[in-house]
Amino acid sequence: MKKLIVANWKMNPATKREAKRIFELIKKGTAKIKNVDTIICPPFVYFSVFEGLPLGGQNIFYKQEGAFTGEISASMLKDMKVEYVIVGHSERRKYFAETNEIINKKLKLALKEGLHPIFCLGEKEDEDKILILEKQITEGLKGISRQNIRDTVIAYEPVWAIGTGRNCPALDAVSSILFIRKTVAKLYNRGIADNIKILYGGSVSADNAIQYLKEPEINGLLVGGVSLNAENFIKIVRSCG
Ligand code: PGA
């Protein structure tokens, strides 16, 4: 399966000028790298200055339109030619109280508008991984059809590994991803589950990326902090080649 590398810039960088500088470097540096798709998920305000790489949002609201001050809809992203949207990131779960139920509504709306949601899952350090993943998957995907699930990307991101420098050992990530795939197969079927891209995320660096990318079970990476460093991010994309 073709690898997918997603840059999650979070609430960075501080200026349009810097955003454009990083974007252009990444575009140029990844242009000739084959067999990999690279997606940039910048803050919404930078979409209009970027051209030449597929883009993703970092969030959407769960209503289609209306009086929801400060929110952005799935259809607005679609209209901006944005193709992907991150849904259920652990920072949204933590700081914005997003529940599995809210995430489920967001996934459904994203799919209805023809976006590819990047559905984030992962356990906290003190949680039972299997129980949590199973709950996040079944509640998050509730009511999503066989047809629609095909457009979804899943990202396994153990919460304790995000932004901490403590990346999850690749073999542990593989075993979690196998469990996620098995759970998706139970809800849908094996064929569908085998065709869904499942990424790893959490303290991915230019040095450790290859450990994940060499595993056939890991279909790509969701990269946070390091994706703002064009040189290191390009190295990560190059590790797919
Ligand atoms: P990190 O973030 O690479 O900075 O750990 C990953 C993420 O939050 O998606």
Tab-separated table of C-alpha atoms and ligand atoms in Angstrom:
chain	number	residue	atom	x	y	z
A	1	MET	CA	0.000	0.000	0.000
A	2	LYS	CA	1.260	3.493	-0.877
A	3	LYS	CA	2.520	5.248	2.260
A	4	LEU	CA	0.886	8.452	3.499
A	5	ILE	CA	2.810	11.096	5.445
A	6	VAL	CA	0.702	13.740	7.162
A	7	ALA	CA	2.119	16.951	8.639
A	8	ASN	CA	0.098	18.276	11.573
A	9	TRP	CA	1.339	21.813	12.152
A	10	LYS	CA	-1.049	22.365	15.078
A	11	MET	CA	-1.208	26.107	16.012
A	12	ASN	CA	2.053	26.949	14.209
A	13	PRO	CA	3.868	28.844	12.748
A	14	ALA	CA	3.108	32.389	13.930
A	15	THR	CA	3.216	34.174	10.559
A	16	LYS	CA	2.007	33.657	7.005
A	17	ARG	CA	5.504	34.390	5.759
A	18	GLU	CA	7.020	31.573	7.812
A	19	ALA	CA	4.185	29.204	6.858
A	20	LYS	CA	4.818	29.887	3.178
A	21	ARG	CA	8.554	29.417	3.600
A	22	ILE	CA	8.162	25.979	5.220
A	23	PHE	CA	5.473	24.924	2.726
A	24	GLU	CA	7.542	25.868	-0.322
A	25	LEU	CA	10.604	24.030	1.019
A	26	ILE	CA	8.561	20.891	1.658
A	27	LYS	CA	6.908	21.112	-1.766
A	28	LYS	CA	10.238	21.421	-3.522
A	29	GLY	CA	11.980	18.800	-1.382
A	30	THR	CA	9.293	16.139	-1.820
A	31	ALA	CA	8.430	16.759	-5.493
A	32	LYS	CA	10.523	13.893	-6.872
A	33	ILE	CA	9.846	11.356	-4.153
A	34	LYS	CA	7.705	8.551	-5.572
A	35	ASN	CA	5.380	6.044	-3.928
A	36	VAL	CA	4.249	8.332	-1.134
A	37	ASP	CA	1.501	10.899	-0.619
A	38	THR	CA	2.355	13.936	1.496
A	39	ILE	CA	-0.412	15.984	3.107
A	40	ILE	CA	0.023	19.282	4.955
A	41	CYS	CA	-2.479	20.188	7.701
A	42	PRO	CA	-1.784	23.841	8.547
A	43	PRO	CA	-3.972	26.231	10.560
A	44	PHE	CA	-7.066	27.156	8.494
A	45	VAL	CA	-5.896	30.747	7.876
A	46	TYR	CA	-2.992	29.556	5.708
A	47	PHE	CA	-4.965	27.436	3.214
A	48	SER	CA	-5.389	30.205	0.697
A	49	VAL	CA	-1.647	30.885	0.379
A	50	PHE	CA	-0.710	27.248	-0.282
A	51	GLU	CA	-0.758	25.526	-3.631
A	52	GLY	CA	0.805	22.359	-4.959
A	53	LEU	CA	0.438	19.781	-2.184
A	54	PRO	CA	-2.746	18.142	-0.886
A	55	LEU	CA	-4.059	19.864	2.231
A	56	GLY	CA	-5.907	18.783	5.342
A	57	GLY	CA	-7.763	20.630	8.089
A	58	GLN	CA	-7.038	19.967	11.753
A	59	ASN	CA	-10.681	20.028	12.807
A	60	ILE	CA	-14.242	20.718	11.685
A	61	PHE	CA	-17.461	21.399	13.567
A	62	TYR	CA	-20.144	18.707	13.718
A	63	LYS	CA	-22.922	20.846	12.243
A	64	GLN	CA	-23.249	21.644	8.568
A	65	GLU	CA	-23.790	25.422	8.937
A	66	GLY	CA	-25.341	28.049	11.181
A	67	ALA	CA	-24.830	30.191	14.260
A	68	PHE	CA	-21.694	28.573	15.688
A	69	THR	CA	-19.290	31.456	16.230
A	70	GLY	CA	-15.675	30.556	15.613
A	71	GLU	CA	-16.296	27.198	13.957
A	72	ILE	CA	-15.411	25.916	10.475
A	73	SER	CA	-17.555	23.469	8.478
A	74	ALA	CA	-16.681	20.466	6.364
A	75	SER	CA	-18.199	22.081	3.276
A	76	MET	CA	-15.977	25.176	3.727
A	77	LEU	CA	-12.913	22.931	3.651
A	78	LYS	CA	-14.207	21.138	0.588
A	79	ASP	CA	-14.778	24.489	-1.132
A	80	MET	CA	-11.153	25.456	-0.368
A	81	LYS	CA	-10.051	22.260	-2.225
A	82	VAL	CA	-8.958	20.711	1.046
A	83	GLU	CA	-9.015	16.901	0.798
A	84	TYR	CA	-8.391	15.631	4.336
A	85	VAL	CA	-9.349	16.559	7.881
A	86	ILE	CA	-7.920	15.363	11.197
A	87	VAL	CA	-10.744	14.259	13.500
A	88	GLY	CA	-10.486	13.237	17.150
A	89	HIS	CA	-6.913	14.284	17.810
A	90	SER	CA	-6.033	13.759	21.473
A	91	GLU	CA	-5.436	17.497	21.934
A	92	ARG	CA	-9.020	18.130	20.792
A	93	ARG	CA	-10.240	15.389	23.131
A	94	LYS	CA	-8.252	16.917	26.014
A	95	TYR	CA	-8.579	20.706	25.590
A	96	PHE	CA	-11.936	20.878	23.814
A	97	ALA	CA	-13.693	18.007	25.592
A	98	GLU	CA	-14.366	16.056	22.400
A	99	THR	CA	-16.103	12.776	23.124
A	100	ASN	CA	-16.401	9.696	20.929
A	101	GLU	CA	-19.962	10.801	20.184
A	102	ILE	CA	-18.860	14.234	18.941
A	103	ILE	CA	-16.054	12.648	16.939
A	104	ASN	CA	-18.563	10.256	15.355
A	105	LYS	CA	-20.687	13.206	14.205
A	106	LYS	CA	-17.622	14.947	12.769
A	107	LEU	CA	-16.529	11.807	10.908
A	108	LYS	CA	-19.988	11.432	9.371
A	109	LEU	CA	-20.105	15.049	8.212
A	110	ALA	CA	-16.583	14.923	6.793
A	111	LEU	CA	-17.481	11.799	4.804
A	112	LYS	CA	-20.770	13.293	3.624
A	113	GLU	CA	-18.860	16.270	2.202
A	114	GLY	CA	-16.363	13.997	0.445
A	115	LEU	CA	-13.394	14.719	2.722
A	116	HIS	CA	-11.036	11.981	3.880
A	117	PRO	CA	-11.095	12.055	7.675
A	118	ILE	CA	-7.916	11.116	9.513
A	119	PHE	CA	-9.495	9.522	12.577
A	120	CYS	CA	-7.114	9.636	15.571
A	121	LEU	CA	-7.132	6.958	18.254
A	122	GLY	CA	-4.900	6.175	21.173
A	123	GLU	CA	-4.665	5.334	24.836
A	124	LYS	CA	-3.327	7.403	27.729
A	125	GLU	CA	-0.504	5.917	29.748
A	126	ASP	CA	-2.727	4.747	32.613
A	127	GLU	CA	-5.469	3.330	30.395
A	128	ASP	CA	-6.126	-0.211	29.225
A	129	LYS	CA	-5.066	0.040	25.590
A	130	ILE	CA	-7.312	-2.688	24.202
A	131	LEU	CA	-10.445	-1.459	25.997
A	132	ILE	CA	-9.859	2.141	24.968
A	133	LEU	CA	-9.073	1.404	21.325
A	134	GLU	CA	-12.107	-0.861	21.022
A	135	LYS	CA	-14.376	1.817	22.531
A	136	GLN	CA	-12.930	4.626	20.402
A	137	ILE	CA	-13.352	2.550	17.237
A	138	THR	CA	-16.854	1.217	17.859
A	139	GLU	CA	-18.258	4.522	19.154
A	140	GLY	CA	-16.336	6.641	16.639
A	141	LEU	CA	-17.414	4.604	13.611
A	142	LYS	CA	-20.997	3.935	14.742
A	143	GLY	CA	-23.408	4.138	11.823
A	144	ILE	CA	-20.719	4.737	9.196
A	145	SER	CA	-21.468	2.641	6.125
A	146	ARG	CA	-19.230	0.134	4.369
A	147	GLN	CA	-19.054	2.489	1.444
A	148	ASN	CA	-17.981	5.501	3.531
A	149	ILE	CA	-15.469	3.768	5.763
A	150	ARG	CA	-13.277	3.190	2.693
A	151	ASP	CA	-12.529	6.947	2.558
A	152	THR	CA	-11.322	7.026	6.160
A	153	VAL	CA	-7.703	7.005	7.309
A	154	ILE	CA	-6.976	5.921	10.887
A	155	ALA	CA	-4.036	7.242	12.932
A	156	TYR	CA	-2.889	5.325	15.995
A	157	GLU	CA	-1.347	7.873	18.340
A	158	PRO	CA	-0.673	6.768	21.921
A	159	VAL	CA	-1.336	9.920	23.947
A	160	TRP	CA	1.817	9.455	26.036
A	161	ALA	CA	3.949	9.539	22.893
A	162	ILE	CA	2.601	12.824	21.487
A	163	GLY	CA	5.032	15.700	21.815
A	164	THR	CA	7.024	13.943	24.536
A	165	GLY	CA	10.011	12.569	22.619
A	166	ARG	CA	8.977	9.095	23.882
A	167	ASN	CA	7.982	7.444	20.606
A	168	CYS	CA	6.218	4.082	20.795
A	169	PRO	CA	8.470	1.115	19.889
A	170	ALA	CA	7.663	0.133	16.294
A	171	LEU	CA	6.664	-3.435	17.193
A	172	ASP	CA	4.216	-2.194	19.834
A	173	ALA	CA	2.746	0.184	17.240
A	174	VAL	CA	2.401	-2.782	14.847
A	175	SER	CA	0.551	-4.853	17.436
A	176	SER	CA	-1.852	-1.961	18.208
A	177	ILE	CA	-2.438	-1.431	14.495
A	178	LEU	CA	-3.147	-5.153	14.018
A	179	PHE	CA	-5.715	-4.911	16.806
A	180	ILE	CA	-7.291	-1.803	15.234
A	181	ARG	CA	-7.499	-3.585	11.859
A	182	LYS	CA	-9.062	-6.657	13.475
A	183	THR	CA	-11.666	-4.490	15.219
A	184	VAL	CA	-12.501	-2.654	11.987
A	185	ALA	CA	-12.802	-6.059	10.240
A	186	LYS	CA	-15.312	-7.179	12.891
A	187	LEU	CA	-17.433	-4.075	12.242
A	188	TYR	CA	-17.165	-4.280	8.438
A	189	ASN	CA	-15.223	-7.131	6.862
A	190	ARG	CA	-11.643	-8.262	6.356
A	191	GLY	CA	-11.383	-6.935	2.803
A	192	ILE	CA	-12.477	-3.446	3.828
A	193	ALA	CA	-10.239	-3.423	6.899
A	194	ASP	CA	-7.202	-4.512	4.875
A	195	ASN	CA	-7.656	-1.571	2.511
A	196	ILE	CA	-7.833	1.152	5.164
A	197	LYS	CA	-4.662	3.125	5.767
A	198	ILE	CA	-3.562	3.047	9.395
A	199	LEU	CA	-0.809	5.496	10.358
A	200	TYR	CA	1.364	5.790	13.440
A	201	GLY	CA	1.864	9.143	15.197
A	202	GLY	CA	3.686	10.299	18.331
A	203	SER	CA	7.199	11.795	18.508
A	204	VAL	CA	8.110	10.677	14.998
A	205	SER	CA	11.527	12.070	13.987
A	206	ALA	CA	13.814	11.978	10.958
A	207	ASP	CA	15.825	9.314	12.806
A	208	ASN	CA	13.080	6.984	13.982
A	209	ALA	CA	10.677	7.243	10.994
A	210	ILE	CA	12.291	4.361	9.105
A	211	GLN	CA	11.572	1.941	11.952
A	212	TYR	CA	7.842	2.457	11.338
A	213	LEU	CA	7.934	2.800	7.571
A	214	LYS	CA	9.690	-0.524	7.059
A	215	GLU	CA	6.748	-2.307	8.688
A	216	PRO	CA	4.147	-3.243	6.039
A	217	GLU	CA	1.383	-3.011	8.665
A	218	ILE	CA	2.102	0.709	9.209
A	219	ASN	CA	0.785	2.613	6.194
A	220	GLY	CA	2.315	5.973	7.029
A	221	LEU	CA	2.928	8.583	9.708
A	222	LEU	CA	1.214	11.530	11.357
A	223	VAL	CA	3.993	13.950	12.218
A	224	GLY	CA	3.533	16.883	14.604
A	225	GLY	CA	6.448	18.956	15.886
A	226	VAL	CA	9.023	17.762	13.340
A	227	SER	CA	6.750	18.617	10.384
A	228	LEU	CA	7.570	22.313	10.927
A	229	ASN	CA	11.220	21.613	10.227
A	230	ALA	CA	11.255	21.267	6.441
A	231	GLU	CA	14.632	19.502	6.273
A	232	ASN	CA	13.705	16.837	8.804
A	233	PHE	CA	10.210	16.405	7.436
A	234	ILE	CA	11.586	15.870	3.916
A	235	LYS	CA	13.927	13.207	5.346
A	236	ILE	CA	10.892	11.444	6.790
A	237	VAL	CA	9.076	11.507	3.429
A	238	ARG	CA	12.254	10.307	1.734
A	239	SER	CA	12.394	7.293	4.082
A	240	CYS	CA	9.334	5.964	2.196
A	241	GLY	CA	11.200	5.801	-1.110
B	1	PGA	P1	4.307	14.901	17.619
B	1	PGA	O1	2.728	15.057	17.387
B	1	PGA	O2	4.893	14.351	16.354
B	1	PGA	O3	4.783	16.304	17.930
B	1	PGA	O4	4.478	13.964	18.774
B	1	PGA	C1	2.001	14.113	16.681
B	1	PGA	C2	0.574	14.544	16.605
B	1	PGA	O5	0.096	15.211	17.522
B	1	PGA	O6	-0.137	14.267	15.621
